[in-house]
């Protein structure tokens, strides 16, 4: 058999995989996986972890690895032929995983395993497997089971409908502006708008609600009337407030039905509301804990947000003679104020970050803090621009132990999906079939601009942060010391904690003594001047108070909507209450931002939007341990690095994230570090008038006691 997708000797043969290999490989691997599933769920198969794993996991791991290679190529080296082969196989692959996750006989087999025969890692893997079966409805029977399945199906349809409505409502709007209306817009936006109008055979400039057009209009268009026109269209998208001809995209009914189905699903599973279901596989213990967390953060951020608004108002009044700014003025005002205060150009910053120097700096900090060596290595790849590395640990006596390997695909190019991500090629696993230890392998993918005129690629500071972020995910996957595949590295980590190691690494990009060492001007070779860095740092925290409250507003609305709201009732009053509690800038009464809140109605973040802030708090607090132990030269301490590596990175998903966090920090997480990093240290109340600031309408809320307590959450 000459199919490179079926060669599992070592690394994927990326240079040999062709579209025509996909279908036969998937046929064969799916058949093997089906056979394995049938075998282990048979009545005579022993309910023993290692035996099940040696048959089922070995087969499905091959399927997963081969499919991961195909979808990776589809992402980074797309061709029409490969895409066709990928799309043809996709439904069969998805169908198999779905059936596996809901297989009753397999669930019964897992339930029959005696946990006392397992090591702690296996026990955790078994707990997670059983939990996901239960949340998938495996405990239900008869009409309940059927109803559960049809709820899932209907929810998928509604989510799809929700996204389509948002997309169609966004596409539906177009405004052809004249030359005087678009004054102030950046040149590239003007050119694109002109070209779009020409394509429609129209005069003027076509403005739309798509981000690359909408955002610059709100930030730069001098015409308040134009901004108001686009703002109104944007915040009423997919709602009953949109113009008559757009009312077909109204999401009101979709939202109501989704909320009702989620409530019903939660009750079938034995919970009171969907919020309780959502937090089961997460680090947060209960919806109440999330609400308290968000409200604490809101109270602490509020004085800063109020100061942000006061500054904006003063600026508008003094500099632009705008005495009563409206919602469509705020982004414009912010941009003007930001320009005035922190003028520095992205070009200026870029000249200091050459890709090789940044990479060397990243490797150096990782090697020092985590006691590893990163060495260039070779492997079959999909493009000559891809590099491959091994991470090793030095053993006493000079020998090196291989911990893991990774591909680094940096440059943007034709046929490569945008964005940046970490993906696994294979996981660390003490294989139940051969008894050998499989080392982990990762993909790190970015999309950096190529260097021009023979110069090295130049990175923006955002690019540098992205590289560190993805490398953080990579280290979580690669430095794990867990031998059980499903809880090794990132696998099994609660998803409100999974961004801890990635956001943690971002902090180094704001540490002068670390960053300075990674800079060298592309022409002069000189390090970045401190003054430029200080401007970047100040701009980083511009309006952080306002931005924090905006995120909390979304997160609080999301969690309350799924815990403390009857689905058949109108949800708009709830949104008003949330805004009255946390927002410093009130949107107009006709604003309908919930109708396009795709994260929670179409994106898997229902009762989970808080996760963004949650993980930010964890990573900032973890990083603070390094700030507390900086050396005399201002460099992070290797002792703290070792502790972090062992407690967080090596432990992976083998225990709850809170235990790993406490093992590292010796205490519960705290909000302090995040607030400090974002320039929100407690405001001194020297001026007693500042005391008036907090405007929290707490009495509007249902008493906390109405919500379930942490210890009572769980299937009835
Ligand atoms: Zn991430």
XYZ file of C-alpha atoms and ligand atoms in Angstrom:
717
model
C 0.000 0.000 0.000
C 1.522 3.257 -1.144
C -0.644 5.799 0.622
C 1.454 8.287 2.653
C -1.583 9.060 4.844
C -1.449 5.479 6.098
C 2.191 5.647 7.131
C 2.331 6.136 10.907
C 5.996 5.261 11.412
C 6.874 8.782 12.516
C 6.029 12.276 11.238
C 3.389 12.905 8.551
C 4.771 12.719 5.003
C 3.544 16.209 4.143
C 5.647 16.338 0.982
C 3.998 13.238 -0.474
C 0.328 13.614 0.458
C -1.838 14.201 -2.644
C -5.593 14.880 -2.904
C -6.151 11.411 -4.415
C -4.795 9.808 -1.226
C -7.539 11.277 0.958
C -10.584 9.160 0.049
C -8.885 5.726 0.126
C -7.049 6.539 3.375
C -10.237 7.706 5.078
C -12.133 4.646 3.802
C -9.575 2.376 5.339
C -9.142 4.279 8.643
C -12.890 4.741 9.140
C -13.451 1.035 8.548
C -10.750 0.181 11.108
C -12.248 2.610 13.632
C -15.767 1.219 13.114
C -14.440 -2.295 13.582
C -12.593 -1.254 16.744
C -15.725 0.386 18.157
C -17.801 -2.704 17.420
C -15.184 -4.917 19.046
C -14.733 -3.034 22.327
C -18.450 -2.447 22.818
C -19.202 -6.143 22.297
C -20.632 -8.024 25.294
C -17.570 -10.255 25.695
C -14.989 -7.424 25.645
C -13.524 -6.762 29.129
C -14.347 -3.365 30.705
C -10.703 -2.540 31.255
C -9.170 0.837 30.373
C -5.908 -0.327 28.805
C -7.551 -3.057 26.755
C -10.226 -0.714 25.399
C -7.594 1.899 24.699
C -5.278 -0.554 22.913
C -8.050 -1.327 20.426
C -10.265 1.745 20.162
C -7.900 4.648 20.908
C -5.183 3.177 18.725
C -7.570 3.009 15.768
C -9.203 6.405 16.316
C -5.850 8.075 16.970
C -4.722 7.022 13.487
C -7.911 8.384 12.009
C -7.425 11.621 13.946
C -3.776 11.971 12.961
C -4.370 11.333 9.263
C -7.370 13.659 9.217
C -5.389 16.337 11.044
C -2.721 16.140 8.302
C -5.376 16.550 5.601
C -7.139 19.447 7.272
C -3.802 21.077 8.037
C -2.854 20.966 4.354
C -6.293 22.260 3.491
C -5.559 25.245 5.750
C -2.005 26.043 4.693
C -1.699 24.733 1.126
C -5.203 24.913 -0.291
C -5.851 23.758 -3.856
C -9.251 23.148 -5.513
C -8.485 19.396 -5.714
C -7.503 19.111 -2.058
C -10.486 21.161 -0.945
C -12.817 18.889 -2.914
C -11.250 15.781 -1.364
C -11.459 17.362 2.106
C -15.110 18.373 1.730
C -16.053 14.968 0.357
C -14.611 13.198 3.411
C -15.641 15.737 6.074
C -19.272 14.621 6.676
C -18.208 10.995 7.161
C -15.511 11.942 9.644
C -17.859 14.238 11.595
C -20.546 11.585 11.610
C -18.172 8.986 13.033
C -16.994 11.207 15.923
C -20.584 12.181 16.724
C -21.704 8.546 16.857
C -18.668 7.560 18.927
C -19.498 10.274 21.472
C -23.070 9.037 21.841
C -22.550 5.276 21.630
C -24.573 3.689 24.422
C -22.710 0.405 24.496
C -19.354 2.184 24.700
C -20.698 4.383 27.504
C -21.833 1.283 29.402
C -18.391 -0.266 28.921
C -16.643 2.838 30.330
C -19.076 2.948 33.234
C -18.221 -0.658 34.075
C -14.509 0.152 34.458
C -13.354 -0.067 38.071
C -11.584 3.286 38.759
C -9.487 1.725 41.516
C -7.593 -0.227 38.826
C -6.471 3.018 37.168
C -3.602 5.425 37.802
C -4.563 9.058 38.591
C -4.127 10.222 34.977
C -6.340 7.421 33.706
C -8.905 8.188 36.390
C -9.076 11.791 35.232
C -9.358 10.725 31.578
C -12.175 8.332 32.497
C -13.982 11.027 34.517
C -13.846 13.405 31.558
C -15.019 10.719 29.127
C -18.005 9.805 31.310
C -18.889 13.456 31.831
C -18.986 14.179 28.136
C -21.203 11.134 27.589
C -23.599 12.412 30.275
C -23.704 15.938 28.829
C -24.374 14.334 25.451
C -27.539 12.786 26.867
C -26.225 9.246 27.411
C -28.141 8.848 30.701
C -31.481 9.620 29.081
C -33.843 6.999 27.735
C -37.123 6.672 25.862
C -38.936 9.871 24.823
C -36.452 12.049 26.771
C -33.591 10.703 24.716
C -35.446 11.331 21.482
C -36.411 14.810 22.591
C -32.793 15.532 23.573
C -31.585 14.514 20.123
C -34.184 16.624 18.352
C -33.317 19.617 20.572
C -29.683 19.286 19.483
C -30.649 19.127 15.859
C -32.987 22.106 16.081
C -30.384 24.155 17.960
C -27.870 23.519 15.189
C -30.404 24.722 12.605
C -31.254 27.824 14.624
C -27.612 28.738 15.181
C -27.025 28.391 11.472
C -30.084 30.577 10.794
C -28.837 33.149 13.300
C -25.467 33.479 11.498
C -27.125 33.618 8.111
C -29.411 36.420 9.272
C -26.464 38.402 10.635
C -24.502 37.809 7.468
C -27.412 38.666 5.157
C -28.394 41.727 7.173
C -24.777 42.911 7.034
C -24.550 42.311 3.293
C -27.942 43.860 2.662
C -26.830 47.347 3.632
C -24.977 49.619 1.231
C -24.720 53.389 1.132
C -23.220 55.249 -1.816
C -21.574 58.318 -0.346
C -20.360 61.371 -2.208
C -16.840 62.767 -2.033
C -17.547 65.332 0.690
C -19.169 62.770 2.998
C -16.117 60.510 3.095
C -13.660 63.195 4.163
C -11.218 61.917 6.737
C -11.282 58.251 5.649
C -7.908 56.556 5.055
C -6.840 56.416 1.416
C -7.016 52.614 1.091
C -10.589 52.586 2.403
C -11.583 55.301 -0.076
C -10.051 53.363 -2.968
C -11.810 50.160 -1.980
C -15.142 52.009 -1.622
C -14.735 53.645 -5.030
C -13.902 50.314 -6.682
C -16.923 48.672 -5.006
C -19.250 51.409 -6.308
C -17.836 51.080 -9.806
C -18.417 47.367 -9.706
C -22.083 48.070 -8.988
C -22.153 50.600 -11.851
C -22.756 53.442 -9.376
C -21.337 56.883 -8.738
C -19.588 57.732 -5.504
C -18.243 55.437 -2.796
C -19.895 52.250 -1.616
C -19.882 51.998 2.173
C -20.897 48.770 3.890
C -21.227 47.305 7.389
C -18.322 44.901 6.903
C -15.526 45.528 9.405
C -12.808 46.798 7.011
C -15.251 49.536 5.940
C -17.503 50.102 8.957
C -14.689 50.478 11.491
C -12.676 53.149 9.616
C -15.877 55.092 8.893
C -16.700 55.166 12.613
C -13.132 56.080 13.527
C -12.209 58.536 10.817
C -15.196 59.979 8.895
C -15.540 63.654 9.794
C -19.223 63.685 8.890
C -21.261 62.932 11.999
C -24.293 62.383 9.786
C -22.524 59.641 7.853
C -21.361 57.966 11.048
C -24.867 58.099 12.459
C -26.281 56.505 9.297
C -23.867 53.573 9.434
C -24.043 53.229 13.205
C -27.808 52.962 13.163
C -27.722 50.311 10.430
C -25.013 48.395 12.281
C -26.554 48.231 15.755
C -30.007 47.334 14.438
C -28.759 44.524 12.168
C -30.904 41.397 12.202
C -33.527 43.016 14.434
C -37.056 44.376 14.180
C -35.524 47.869 14.275
C -33.857 47.431 10.874
C -35.652 49.058 7.963
C -38.749 47.401 6.590
C -36.972 45.734 3.681
C -34.442 44.179 6.103
C -36.990 42.878 8.604
C -36.808 39.423 6.994
C -33.461 38.991 8.781
C -34.917 39.638 12.241
C -33.343 37.260 14.787
C -35.873 37.917 17.595
C -37.784 34.647 17.142
C -34.583 32.645 16.599
C -33.189 33.914 19.912
C -36.399 33.127 21.809
C -36.556 29.583 20.476
C -32.841 28.973 21.119
C -33.158 30.126 24.727
C -36.215 27.933 25.264
C -34.444 24.873 23.817
C -31.349 25.447 25.930
C -33.531 25.703 29.023
C -35.298 22.477 28.082
C -32.003 20.718 27.426
C -30.710 21.794 30.839
C -33.845 20.484 32.578
C -33.625 17.147 30.750
C -30.062 16.793 32.035
C -31.234 17.569 35.568
C -30.038 21.160 35.877
C -32.068 24.273 36.554
C -30.800 26.330 33.666
C -28.358 26.349 30.797
C -25.818 28.410 32.736
C -25.359 25.460 35.102
C -24.797 23.075 32.184
C -22.327 25.432 30.538
C -19.997 25.588 33.548
C -19.837 21.802 34.121
C -16.809 21.283 31.844
C -15.327 24.658 32.780
C -13.088 25.924 35.534
C -15.790 28.208 36.955
C -17.741 26.305 39.594
C -21.157 27.893 39.148
C -22.951 30.698 37.304
C -23.012 32.560 40.618
C -19.226 32.465 40.830
C -19.023 33.913 37.307
C -21.500 36.700 38.139
C -19.575 37.627 41.263
C -16.333 37.613 39.312
C -17.737 39.911 36.615
C -19.299 42.289 39.122
C -16.107 42.538 41.178
C -14.186 43.393 38.072
C -16.835 45.928 37.018
C -16.663 47.742 40.335
C -12.876 47.937 40.144
C -12.802 49.076 36.498
C -15.611 51.593 36.849
C -13.687 54.630 38.162
C -11.205 54.195 35.309
C -13.956 53.936 32.730
C -15.559 57.067 34.128
C -12.270 58.868 33.893
C -11.940 57.681 30.264
C -15.359 59.125 29.471
C -14.674 62.399 31.269
C -11.464 62.814 29.265
C -13.296 62.150 26.028
C -16.030 64.647 26.877
C -13.503 67.328 27.773
C -11.545 66.664 24.585
C -14.715 66.778 22.452
C -15.831 70.001 23.993
C -12.512 71.840 24.053
C -10.924 70.661 20.850
C -13.834 69.850 18.563
C -16.561 72.091 20.006
C -18.723 68.993 20.313
C -20.614 69.576 23.546
C -23.062 66.696 23.503
C -21.381 63.674 21.896
C -23.674 60.928 20.590
C -22.989 57.168 20.471
C -21.722 57.426 16.861
C -19.219 60.082 17.933
C -17.353 58.067 20.566
C -15.135 55.945 18.289
C -14.273 59.040 16.236
C -13.416 61.053 19.338
C -11.362 58.217 20.776
C -9.310 57.949 17.622
C -8.645 61.723 17.555
C -7.599 61.730 21.210
C -5.400 58.677 20.735
C -3.659 60.255 17.743
C -2.996 63.413 19.675
C -1.604 61.622 22.699
C 0.350 58.674 21.455
C 1.409 59.553 17.930
C 3.816 56.899 16.714
C 3.666 54.960 13.523
C 3.380 51.229 13.089
C 6.109 51.544 10.419
C 8.477 53.049 12.945
C 7.909 50.163 15.375
C 8.158 47.476 12.687
C 11.653 48.510 11.656
C 12.903 47.203 15.023
C 11.352 43.743 14.863
C 13.054 41.503 12.315
C 11.599 37.989 12.316
C 14.874 36.090 12.975
C 15.805 38.337 15.885
C 12.354 38.063 17.461
C 12.374 34.285 17.087
C 15.829 34.062 18.655
C 14.577 36.204 21.547
C 11.519 34.012 22.004
C 13.612 30.830 21.995
C 16.081 32.353 24.443
C 13.426 33.232 26.994
C 11.781 29.811 26.663
C 15.128 28.013 26.981
C 16.128 29.998 30.050
C 12.836 29.852 31.910
C 11.773 26.322 31.109
C 15.201 24.638 31.083
C 14.963 23.267 27.560
C 16.940 23.551 24.320
C 15.340 24.344 20.973
C 17.284 22.920 18.021
C 16.620 23.144 14.275
C 15.653 19.754 12.853
C 14.400 18.365 9.560
C 11.089 16.831 8.527
C 8.993 16.537 5.379
C 7.020 19.796 4.951
C 4.412 21.326 2.640
C 6.427 24.426 1.738
C 10.123 25.392 1.676
C 9.369 28.373 3.961
C 8.391 26.054 6.834
C 10.940 25.317 9.565
C 11.005 22.424 12.009
C 12.479 22.245 15.514
C 12.989 19.852 18.381
C 12.691 20.744 22.057
C 15.070 18.825 24.285
C 15.939 18.606 27.924
C 19.560 18.167 28.974
C 20.134 15.137 31.120
C 22.948 14.772 33.638
C 26.058 13.670 31.763
C 25.334 15.795 28.702
C 22.799 13.592 26.933
C 19.629 15.191 25.545
C 16.107 13.864 25.958
C 13.589 14.656 23.225
C 10.465 16.320 24.679
C 8.643 17.303 21.503
C 8.912 18.806 18.026
C 7.160 21.579 16.155
C 6.642 22.993 12.684
C 6.796 26.772 12.368
C 5.041 28.202 9.305
C 5.436 31.975 9.511
C 4.921 33.735 6.175
C 1.562 34.616 4.665
C 1.072 33.233 1.151
C -1.481 32.301 -1.468
C -3.637 29.342 -0.449
C -2.971 29.764 3.282
C -5.808 30.623 5.632
C -5.367 33.925 7.507
C -4.782 34.278 11.243
C -2.517 32.348 13.590
C -3.058 29.102 15.439
C -1.520 26.127 17.215
C -2.645 22.673 16.235
C -1.544 19.244 17.341
C 0.058 16.750 14.987
C 0.158 14.076 17.658
C -0.001 13.997 21.452
C 2.251 12.656 24.154
C 1.028 9.140 24.879
C 2.360 6.057 26.567
C 0.990 3.878 23.801
C -1.136 0.972 25.002
C -0.288 -1.077 21.889
C 3.516 -0.883 21.842
C 4.228 0.318 25.380
C 6.462 3.064 23.939
C 6.240 6.744 24.797
C 5.045 8.857 21.867
C 6.398 12.426 22.001
C 4.122 15.345 21.111
C 4.349 17.325 17.858
C 2.708 20.695 17.154
C 1.978 23.096 14.316
C 2.576 26.775 14.937
C 1.098 28.820 12.121
C 1.259 32.589 11.646
C 0.694 34.932 8.711
C 3.511 37.462 8.700
C 4.322 39.685 5.748
C 7.371 38.509 3.775
C 10.521 40.626 3.820
C 11.015 42.894 0.789
C 14.187 43.581 -1.244
C 16.153 40.802 0.409
C 15.511 42.187 3.889
C 14.314 39.913 6.679
C 10.551 39.937 7.397
C 9.540 42.828 9.652
C 6.923 42.164 12.333
C 4.471 44.557 13.892
C 4.305 44.486 17.672
C 0.946 42.714 17.277
C 2.689 40.047 15.190
C 5.261 39.583 17.952
C 2.464 39.189 20.514
C 0.697 36.680 18.242
C 3.872 34.614 17.901
C 4.336 34.519 21.683
C 0.648 33.666 22.175
C 0.703 30.671 19.827
C 4.036 29.554 21.240
C 2.384 29.530 24.663
C -0.242 27.074 23.382
C 2.581 25.109 21.788
C 4.527 24.832 25.053
C 1.389 23.594 26.815
C 1.141 20.821 24.226
C 4.862 20.042 23.998
C 6.214 20.246 27.552
C 3.545 18.069 29.142
C 4.781 15.126 31.187
C 1.423 13.369 31.254
C 1.365 9.912 29.663
C -2.391 9.549 29.171
C -3.282 11.022 25.775
C -6.687 12.498 26.604
C -5.365 14.552 29.507
C -1.867 15.306 28.135
C -1.000 18.927 27.379
C -4.013 20.922 26.217
C -6.313 17.888 26.042
C -8.797 17.843 28.891
C -8.004 21.400 30.051
C -11.157 23.380 30.875
C -11.774 25.761 28.041
C -12.062 28.875 30.241
C -8.494 28.052 31.363
C -6.965 26.919 28.090
C -5.821 30.442 27.152
C -3.782 30.789 30.337
C -0.425 29.607 28.898
C -0.908 31.555 25.659
C -1.939 34.880 27.159
C 0.736 34.365 29.787
C 3.464 34.420 27.107
C 2.103 37.689 25.671
C 3.230 39.482 28.811
C 6.896 39.115 27.836
C 6.199 41.342 24.832
C 5.526 44.176 27.279
C 8.585 43.511 29.458
C 11.202 46.071 28.483
C 14.247 44.021 29.455
C 13.012 41.060 27.453
C 11.671 43.008 24.502
C 14.644 45.316 24.129
C 16.852 42.305 23.487
C 14.624 41.211 20.592
C 14.881 44.508 18.737
C 17.488 45.656 16.207
C 16.695 48.306 13.645
C 16.638 46.706 10.203
C 19.067 49.350 8.851
C 21.104 50.599 11.801
C 20.990 47.494 14.008
C 20.215 49.687 17.021
C 17.885 48.569 19.801
C 14.493 50.199 20.164
C 14.618 53.512 22.075
C 12.950 53.381 25.476
C 10.833 56.456 24.644
C 9.152 54.642 21.756
C 8.410 51.650 23.961
C 6.896 53.929 26.615
C 4.524 55.372 24.012
C 3.489 51.864 22.971
C 2.889 50.967 26.595
C 0.735 54.050 27.207
C -1.294 53.412 24.044
C -1.834 49.803 25.137
C -3.886 50.912 28.109
C -5.755 53.686 26.335
C -9.400 53.477 27.473
C -8.856 50.101 29.129
C -11.496 50.994 31.718
C -14.159 51.558 29.069
C -13.149 48.453 27.143
C -13.225 46.294 30.243
C -16.745 47.431 31.129
C -17.900 46.800 27.564
C -16.694 43.185 27.751
C -18.279 42.763 31.176
C -21.576 44.099 29.822
C -21.609 41.350 27.152
C -20.497 38.652 29.576
C -22.956 39.598 32.300
C -25.860 39.759 29.855
C -24.881 36.349 28.464
C -24.703 34.645 31.861
C -27.890 36.238 33.231
C -29.765 35.436 30.032
C -28.941 31.752 30.572
C -29.545 31.613 34.332
C -32.004 34.222 35.468
C -34.316 34.802 32.544
C -37.506 33.043 31.473
C -37.075 32.274 27.761
C -40.648 33.191 26.852
C -40.154 36.713 28.216
C -38.679 39.608 26.274
C -34.922 39.785 26.854
C -34.540 43.492 26.052
C -35.380 44.678 29.588
C -32.610 42.388 30.861
C -30.141 44.008 28.484
C -31.256 47.432 29.741
C -30.725 46.354 33.330
C -27.227 45.103 32.575
C -26.369 48.355 30.855
C -27.755 50.366 33.734
C -25.563 48.341 36.065
C -22.241 48.428 34.210
C -22.144 50.620 31.088
C -20.630 54.110 31.250
C -21.915 55.032 27.799
C -25.574 54.240 27.179
C -26.546 53.246 23.649
C -29.783 54.598 22.126
C -33.029 52.823 22.990
C -33.261 51.437 19.441
C -29.881 49.702 19.643
C -30.213 45.900 19.282
C -26.699 44.542 19.766
C -27.991 41.207 21.147
C -29.507 40.403 17.744
C -26.048 40.040 16.222
C -24.261 38.567 19.284
C -23.039 35.555 17.309
C -20.657 34.310 19.997
C -23.519 33.211 22.204
C -26.206 32.415 19.625
C -24.100 30.855 16.901
C -20.579 30.357 18.195
C -20.498 27.985 21.155
C -19.960 30.713 23.759
C -23.436 30.537 25.320
C -23.071 31.227 29.052
C -19.344 31.221 28.299
C -18.510 34.691 27.048
C -16.970 35.433 30.450
C -14.157 32.997 29.566
C -12.194 35.733 27.801
C -11.896 37.869 30.935
C -11.537 34.830 33.165
C -8.478 33.535 31.296
C -7.022 37.039 31.156
C -7.187 37.287 34.943
C -5.512 33.886 35.358
C -2.707 34.615 32.924
C -2.029 38.086 34.342
C -1.946 36.689 37.859
C 0.379 33.855 36.815
C 2.669 36.346 35.133
C 2.710 38.506 38.258
C 4.667 35.694 39.936
C 7.468 36.494 37.478
C 7.195 40.228 38.113
C 7.514 39.595 41.830
C 10.757 37.664 41.323
C 12.587 39.724 38.668
C 16.388 39.654 38.928
C 18.507 42.729 39.631
C 18.810 43.132 35.834
C 15.030 43.077 35.540
C 14.940 39.584 34.003
C 12.458 36.792 34.820
C 13.645 34.166 37.268
C 14.389 30.596 36.134
C 13.215 29.291 39.542
C 9.778 30.786 38.937
C 9.961 29.410 35.394
C 10.566 25.905 36.676
C 7.674 26.159 39.091
C 5.371 27.399 36.342
C 6.536 24.683 33.939
C 5.902 21.940 36.467
C 2.617 23.200 37.887
C 0.909 24.399 34.704
C 2.635 23.194 31.540
C 3.664 19.695 32.576
C 0.426 18.904 34.415
C -1.730 19.697 31.361
C -5.277 18.383 31.712
C -4.407 15.720 34.287
C -6.031 17.719 37.098
C -8.479 20.625 37.403
C -6.976 23.954 36.278
C -7.632 25.546 39.657
C -5.413 22.917 41.305
C -2.622 23.634 38.836
C -3.020 27.348 39.404
C -2.890 26.958 43.182
C 0.100 24.644 42.913
C 1.915 27.459 41.134
C 0.660 30.513 43.019
C -0.060 28.950 46.402
C -3.429 30.722 46.479
C -6.660 31.425 44.562
C -6.481 33.723 41.502
C -6.828 37.466 42.103
C -7.941 40.358 39.889
C -5.125 42.667 40.977
C -2.494 41.811 38.375
C -4.796 42.229 35.383
C -6.012 45.603 36.593
C -2.464 46.735 37.213
C -1.235 45.522 33.777
C -4.039 47.429 32.112
C -3.276 50.627 33.960
C -6.191 50.259 36.369
C -4.463 50.352 39.722
C -6.852 51.535 42.458
C -7.513 55.242 42.063
C -6.476 57.297 45.070
C -9.508 59.009 46.497
C -7.783 62.225 47.500
C -10.600 64.207 45.935
C -13.742 63.270 47.860
C -15.875 64.021 44.784
C -14.435 60.937 43.140
C -16.430 58.956 45.653
C -19.577 59.898 43.776
C -18.349 57.997 40.776
C -19.697 54.449 41.141
C -23.168 54.341 39.728
C -24.039 50.734 40.329
C -27.743 49.965 40.436
C -27.341 46.810 42.408
C -30.878 46.936 43.719
C -32.149 46.220 40.218
C -30.837 42.708 40.391
C -32.509 39.664 41.688
C -30.948 38.814 45.034
C -27.957 36.548 44.701
C -29.748 33.859 46.673
C -32.098 33.237 43.773
C -29.249 31.702 41.863
C -27.951 28.244 42.675
C -25.083 27.926 45.108
C -21.914 26.278 43.879
C -22.251 23.081 45.866
C -25.807 22.376 44.746
C -25.039 22.553 41.015
C -25.146 19.149 39.407
C -27.523 16.590 38.011
C -30.502 16.107 40.295
Zn -5.201 31.291 21.977
